[in-house]
PDB file of C-alpha atoms in Angstrom:
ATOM      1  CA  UNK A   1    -171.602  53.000-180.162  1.00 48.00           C
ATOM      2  CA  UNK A   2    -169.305  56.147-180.442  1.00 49.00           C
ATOM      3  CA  UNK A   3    -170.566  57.155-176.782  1.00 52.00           C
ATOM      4  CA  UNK A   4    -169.361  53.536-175.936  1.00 48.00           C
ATOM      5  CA  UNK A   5    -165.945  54.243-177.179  1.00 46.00           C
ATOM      6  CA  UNK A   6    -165.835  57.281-175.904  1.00 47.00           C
ATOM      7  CA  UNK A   7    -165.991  56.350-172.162  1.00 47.00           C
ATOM      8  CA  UNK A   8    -164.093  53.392-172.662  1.00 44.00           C
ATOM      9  CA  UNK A   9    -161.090  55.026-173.396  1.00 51.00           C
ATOM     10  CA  UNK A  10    -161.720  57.932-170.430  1.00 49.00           C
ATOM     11  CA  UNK A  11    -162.032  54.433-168.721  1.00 48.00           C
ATOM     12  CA  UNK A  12    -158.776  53.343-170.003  1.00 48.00           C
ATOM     13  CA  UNK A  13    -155.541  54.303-167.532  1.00 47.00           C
ATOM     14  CA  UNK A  14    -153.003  55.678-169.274  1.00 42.00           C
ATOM     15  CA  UNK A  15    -149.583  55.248-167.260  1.00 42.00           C
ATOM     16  CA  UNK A  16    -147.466  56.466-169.579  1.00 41.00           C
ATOM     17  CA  UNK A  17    -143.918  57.304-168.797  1.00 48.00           C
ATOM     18  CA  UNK A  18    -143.100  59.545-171.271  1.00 49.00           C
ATOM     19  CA  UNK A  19    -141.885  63.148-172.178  1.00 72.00           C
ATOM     20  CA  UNK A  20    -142.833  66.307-170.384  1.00 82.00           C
ATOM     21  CA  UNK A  21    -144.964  67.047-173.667  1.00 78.00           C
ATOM     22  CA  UNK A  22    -146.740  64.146-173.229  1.00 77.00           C
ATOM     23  CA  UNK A  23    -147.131  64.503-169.376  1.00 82.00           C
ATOM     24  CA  UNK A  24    -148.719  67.849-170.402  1.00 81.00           C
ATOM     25  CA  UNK A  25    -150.642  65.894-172.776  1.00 79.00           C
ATOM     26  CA  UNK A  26    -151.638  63.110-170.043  1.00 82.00           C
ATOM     27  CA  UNK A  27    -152.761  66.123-166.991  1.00 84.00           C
ATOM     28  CA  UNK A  28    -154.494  67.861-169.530  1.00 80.00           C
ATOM     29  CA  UNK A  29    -156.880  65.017-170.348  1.00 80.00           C
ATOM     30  CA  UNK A  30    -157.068  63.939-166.636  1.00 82.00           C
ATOM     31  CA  UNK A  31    -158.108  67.480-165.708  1.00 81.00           C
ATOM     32  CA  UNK A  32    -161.313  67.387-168.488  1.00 79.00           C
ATOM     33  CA  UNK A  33    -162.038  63.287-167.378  1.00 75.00           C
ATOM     34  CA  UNK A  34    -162.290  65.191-163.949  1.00 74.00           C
ATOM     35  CA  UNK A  35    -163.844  67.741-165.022  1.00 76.00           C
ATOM     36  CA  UNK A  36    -166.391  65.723-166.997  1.00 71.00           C
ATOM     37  CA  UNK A  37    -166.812  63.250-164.034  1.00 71.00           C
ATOM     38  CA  UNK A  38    -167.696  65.798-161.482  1.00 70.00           C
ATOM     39  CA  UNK A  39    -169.699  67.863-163.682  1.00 68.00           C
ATOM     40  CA  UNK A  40    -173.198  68.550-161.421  1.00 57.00           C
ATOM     41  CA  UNK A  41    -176.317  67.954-163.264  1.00 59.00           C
ATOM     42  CA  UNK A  42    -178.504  71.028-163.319  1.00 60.00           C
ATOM     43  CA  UNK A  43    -181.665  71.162-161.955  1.00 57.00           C
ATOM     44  CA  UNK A  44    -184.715  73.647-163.021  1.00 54.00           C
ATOM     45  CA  UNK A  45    -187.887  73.181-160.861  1.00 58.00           C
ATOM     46  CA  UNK A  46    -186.836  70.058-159.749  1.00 57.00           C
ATOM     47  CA  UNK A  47    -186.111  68.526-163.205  1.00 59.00           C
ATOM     48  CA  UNK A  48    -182.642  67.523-163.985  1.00 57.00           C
ATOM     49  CA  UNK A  49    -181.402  69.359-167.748  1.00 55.00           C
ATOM     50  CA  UNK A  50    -178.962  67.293-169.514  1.00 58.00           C
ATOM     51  CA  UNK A  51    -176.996  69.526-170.607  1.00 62.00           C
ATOM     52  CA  UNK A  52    -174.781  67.299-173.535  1.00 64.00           C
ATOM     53  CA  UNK A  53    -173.332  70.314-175.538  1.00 67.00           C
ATOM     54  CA  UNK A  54    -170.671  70.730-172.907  1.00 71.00           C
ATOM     55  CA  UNK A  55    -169.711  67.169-172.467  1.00 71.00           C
ATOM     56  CA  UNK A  56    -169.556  66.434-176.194  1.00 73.00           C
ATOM     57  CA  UNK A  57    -167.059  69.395-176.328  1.00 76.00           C
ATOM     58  CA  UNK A  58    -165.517  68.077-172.553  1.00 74.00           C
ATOM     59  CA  UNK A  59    -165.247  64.861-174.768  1.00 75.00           C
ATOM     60  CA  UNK A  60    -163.782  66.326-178.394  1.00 75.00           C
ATOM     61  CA  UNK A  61    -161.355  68.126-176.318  1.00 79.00           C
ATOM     62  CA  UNK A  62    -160.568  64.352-174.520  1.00 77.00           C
ATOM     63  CA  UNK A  63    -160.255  63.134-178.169  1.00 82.00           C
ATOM     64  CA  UNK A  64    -158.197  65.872-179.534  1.00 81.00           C
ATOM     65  CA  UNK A  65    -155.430  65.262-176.658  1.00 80.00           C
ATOM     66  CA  UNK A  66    -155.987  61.394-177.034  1.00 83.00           C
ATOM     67  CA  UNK A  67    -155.082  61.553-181.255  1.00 79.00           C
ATOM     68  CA  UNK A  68    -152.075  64.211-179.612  1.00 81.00           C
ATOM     69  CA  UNK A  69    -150.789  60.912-177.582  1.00 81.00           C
ATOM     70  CA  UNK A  70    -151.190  58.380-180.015  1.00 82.00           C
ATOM     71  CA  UNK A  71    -149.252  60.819-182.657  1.00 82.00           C
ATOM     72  CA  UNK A  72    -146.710  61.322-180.124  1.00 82.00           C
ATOM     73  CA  UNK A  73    -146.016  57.600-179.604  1.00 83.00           C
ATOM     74  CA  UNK A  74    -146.139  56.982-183.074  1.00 83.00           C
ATOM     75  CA  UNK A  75    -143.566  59.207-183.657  1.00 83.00           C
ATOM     76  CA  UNK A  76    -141.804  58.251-180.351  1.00 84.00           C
ATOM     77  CA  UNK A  77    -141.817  54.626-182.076  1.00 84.00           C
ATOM     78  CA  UNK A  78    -140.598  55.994-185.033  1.00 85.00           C
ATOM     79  CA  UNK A  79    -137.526  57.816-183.933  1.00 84.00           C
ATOM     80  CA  UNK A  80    -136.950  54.517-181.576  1.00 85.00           C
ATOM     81  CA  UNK A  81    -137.153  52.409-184.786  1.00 84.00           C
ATOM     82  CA  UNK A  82    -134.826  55.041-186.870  1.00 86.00           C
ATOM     83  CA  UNK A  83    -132.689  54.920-183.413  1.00 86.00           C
ATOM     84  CA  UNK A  84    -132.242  51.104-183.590  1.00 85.00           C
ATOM     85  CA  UNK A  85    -132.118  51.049-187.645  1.00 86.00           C
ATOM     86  CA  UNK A  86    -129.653  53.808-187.012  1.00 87.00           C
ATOM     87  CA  UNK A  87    -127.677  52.169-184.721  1.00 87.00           C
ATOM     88  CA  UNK A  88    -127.514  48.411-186.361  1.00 87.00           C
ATOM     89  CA  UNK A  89    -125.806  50.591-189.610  1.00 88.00           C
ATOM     90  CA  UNK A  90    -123.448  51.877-187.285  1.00 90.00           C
ATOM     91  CA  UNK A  91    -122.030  48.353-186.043  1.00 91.00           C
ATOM     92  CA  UNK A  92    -122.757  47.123-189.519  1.00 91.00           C
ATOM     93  CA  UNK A  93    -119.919  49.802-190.906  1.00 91.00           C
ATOM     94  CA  UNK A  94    -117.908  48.823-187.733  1.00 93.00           C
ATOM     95  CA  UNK A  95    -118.063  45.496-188.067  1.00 93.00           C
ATOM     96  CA  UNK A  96    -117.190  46.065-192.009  1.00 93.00           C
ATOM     97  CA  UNK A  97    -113.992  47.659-191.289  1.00 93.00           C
ATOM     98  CA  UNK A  98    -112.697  45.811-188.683  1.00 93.00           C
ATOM     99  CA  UNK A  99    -113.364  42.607-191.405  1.00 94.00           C
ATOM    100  CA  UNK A 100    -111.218  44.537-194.076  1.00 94.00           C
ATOM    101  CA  UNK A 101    -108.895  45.315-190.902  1.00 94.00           C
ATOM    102  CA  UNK A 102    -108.790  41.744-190.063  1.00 95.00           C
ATOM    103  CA  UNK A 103    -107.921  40.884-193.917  1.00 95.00           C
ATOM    104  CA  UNK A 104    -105.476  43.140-194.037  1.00 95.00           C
ATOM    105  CA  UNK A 105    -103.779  42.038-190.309  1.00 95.00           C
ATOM    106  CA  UNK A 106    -104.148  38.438-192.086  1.00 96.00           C
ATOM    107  CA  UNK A 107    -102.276  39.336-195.515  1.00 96.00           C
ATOM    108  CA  UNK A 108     -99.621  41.162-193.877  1.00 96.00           C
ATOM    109  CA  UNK A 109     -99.429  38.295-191.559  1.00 95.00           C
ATOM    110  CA  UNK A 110     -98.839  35.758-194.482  1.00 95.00           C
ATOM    111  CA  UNK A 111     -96.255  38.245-196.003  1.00 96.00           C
ATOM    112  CA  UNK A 112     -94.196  38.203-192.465  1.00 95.00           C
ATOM    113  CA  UNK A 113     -94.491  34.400-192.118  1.00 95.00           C
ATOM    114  CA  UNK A 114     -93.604  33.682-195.790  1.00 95.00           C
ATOM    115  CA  UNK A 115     -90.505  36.309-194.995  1.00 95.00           C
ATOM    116  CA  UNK A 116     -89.537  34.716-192.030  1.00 94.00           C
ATOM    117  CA  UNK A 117     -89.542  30.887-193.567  1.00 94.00           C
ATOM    118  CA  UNK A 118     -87.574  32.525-196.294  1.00 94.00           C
ATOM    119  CA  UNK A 119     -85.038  33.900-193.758  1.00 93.00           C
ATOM    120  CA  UNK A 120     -85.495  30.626-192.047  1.00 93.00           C
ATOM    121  CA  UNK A 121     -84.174  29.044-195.594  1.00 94.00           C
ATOM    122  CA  UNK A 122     -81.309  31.317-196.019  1.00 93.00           C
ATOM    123  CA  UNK A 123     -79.807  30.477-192.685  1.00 94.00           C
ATOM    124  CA  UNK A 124     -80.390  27.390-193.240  1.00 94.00           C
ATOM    125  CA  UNK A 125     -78.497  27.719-197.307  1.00 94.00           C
ATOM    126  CA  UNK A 126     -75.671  29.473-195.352  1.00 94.00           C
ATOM    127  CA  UNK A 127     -74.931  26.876-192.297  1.00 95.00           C
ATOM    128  CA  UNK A 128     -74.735  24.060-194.746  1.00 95.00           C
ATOM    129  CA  UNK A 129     -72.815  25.810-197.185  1.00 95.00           C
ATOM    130  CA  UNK A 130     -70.494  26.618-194.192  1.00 95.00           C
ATOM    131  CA  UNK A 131     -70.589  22.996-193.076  1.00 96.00           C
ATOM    132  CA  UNK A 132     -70.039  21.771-196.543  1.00 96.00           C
ATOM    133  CA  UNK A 133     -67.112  24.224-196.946  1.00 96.00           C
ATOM    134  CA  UNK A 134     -65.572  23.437-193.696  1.00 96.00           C
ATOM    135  CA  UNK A 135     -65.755  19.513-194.625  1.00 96.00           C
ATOM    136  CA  UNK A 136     -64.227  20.090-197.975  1.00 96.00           C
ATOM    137  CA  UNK A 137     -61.324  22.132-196.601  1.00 96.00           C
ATOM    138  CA  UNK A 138     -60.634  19.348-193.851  1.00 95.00           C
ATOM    139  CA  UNK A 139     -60.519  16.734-196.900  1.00 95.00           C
ATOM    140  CA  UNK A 140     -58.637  18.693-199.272  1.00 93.00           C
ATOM    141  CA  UNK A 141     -55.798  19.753-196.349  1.00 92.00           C
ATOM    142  CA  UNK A 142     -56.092  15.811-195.649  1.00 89.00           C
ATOM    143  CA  UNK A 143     -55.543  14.972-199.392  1.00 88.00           C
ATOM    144  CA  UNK A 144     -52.416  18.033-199.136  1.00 87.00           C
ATOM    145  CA  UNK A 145     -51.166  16.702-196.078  1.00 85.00           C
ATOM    146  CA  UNK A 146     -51.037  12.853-197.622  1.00 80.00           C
ATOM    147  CA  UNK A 147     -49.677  14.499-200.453  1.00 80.00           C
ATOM    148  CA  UNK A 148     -46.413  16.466-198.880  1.00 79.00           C
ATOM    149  CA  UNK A 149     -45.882  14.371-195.746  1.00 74.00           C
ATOM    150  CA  UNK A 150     -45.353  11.013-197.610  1.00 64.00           C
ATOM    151  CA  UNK A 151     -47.616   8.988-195.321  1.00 56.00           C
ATOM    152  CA  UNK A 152     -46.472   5.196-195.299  1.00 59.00           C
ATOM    153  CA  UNK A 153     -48.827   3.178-193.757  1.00 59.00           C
ATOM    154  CA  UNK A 154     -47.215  -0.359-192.777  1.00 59.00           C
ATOM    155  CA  UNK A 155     -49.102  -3.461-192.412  1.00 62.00           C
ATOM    156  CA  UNK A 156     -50.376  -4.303-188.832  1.00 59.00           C
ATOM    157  CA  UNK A 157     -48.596  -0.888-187.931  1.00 59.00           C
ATOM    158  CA  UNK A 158     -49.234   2.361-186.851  1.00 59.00           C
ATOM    159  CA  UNK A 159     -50.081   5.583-188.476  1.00 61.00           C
ATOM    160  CA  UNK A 160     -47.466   8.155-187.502  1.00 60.00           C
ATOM    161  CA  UNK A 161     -47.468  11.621-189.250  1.00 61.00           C
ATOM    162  CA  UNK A 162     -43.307  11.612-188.488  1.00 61.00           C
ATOM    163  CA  UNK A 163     -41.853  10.364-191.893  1.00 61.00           C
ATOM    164  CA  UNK A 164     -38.972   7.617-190.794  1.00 60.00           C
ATOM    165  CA  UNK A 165     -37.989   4.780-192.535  1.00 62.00           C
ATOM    166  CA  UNK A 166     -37.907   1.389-190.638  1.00 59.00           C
ATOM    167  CA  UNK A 167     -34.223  -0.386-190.743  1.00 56.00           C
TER     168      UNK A 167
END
């Protein structure tokens, strides 16, 4: 069952894209499946020798570099996953500070608006004040004016500001 799994993953094609280590890895262990492929029986008086201490080392050796990979991409994966973990804290802080920006931006904003309806009020306190003012002094240089100029207002006459009396 081991021999099984053995050749069934110098079977398996590895197209890896990956680093030059691992390309170094990857020719390494295509040199020894070609080596182990085109590895000539030998013969001795017409009777073929196994000879199965070199291939079981050709195949440690395969084994070796294949735990190599799979460490490799394990730790490939892991740097990836510390990359991305990495990464989401980073916009996590950004996206933390531009909230406490944004709350800030929004405070400041309700300061400016709450200063500007106050301003708004003021004007406002100040042109009716100066309306009021301006009403009063028309009515109190009315009442004067009544008082000094001796208005007499006939009936079915006409107001005149002259003061004449009728013969």
């Amino acid at each position: 069952m081991k021999t099984a799994l053995f050749f069934w993953m110098l079977l398996l094609p590895l197209s890896i894209k990956a680093s030059e280590a691992l390309d170094q890895l990857l020719e390494k262990r295509q040199r020894l499946h070609h080596e182990l492929k085109n590895q000539a029986p030998q013969e001795l008086f017409g009777i073929q020798l196994v000879n199965q201490a070199s291939e079981i080392a050709i195949l440690h050796q395969i084994m070796d570099i294949d735990h190599a990979i799979i460490q490799k991409l394990k730790l490939r994966n892991s740097m990836e996953d510390s990359q991305v973990y990495s990464d989401a804290k980073k916009y996590k802080q950004i996206v933390l500070s531009q909230e406490k920006d944004i709350q800030a931006l929004k405070a400041a904003l309700s300061r400016k608006n709450q200063e500007y309806n106050q301003a708004g009020f003021d004007i406002r306190k100040y042109q009716h004040g100066t309306w009021i003012f301006f009403l009063g002094m028309l009515l109190f240089c009315g009442l004067y004016l009544k008082d000094k100029l001796h208005f007499k207002i006939r009936k079915g006459g006409v107001l005149s500001l002259i003061p004449f009396e009728p013969r």
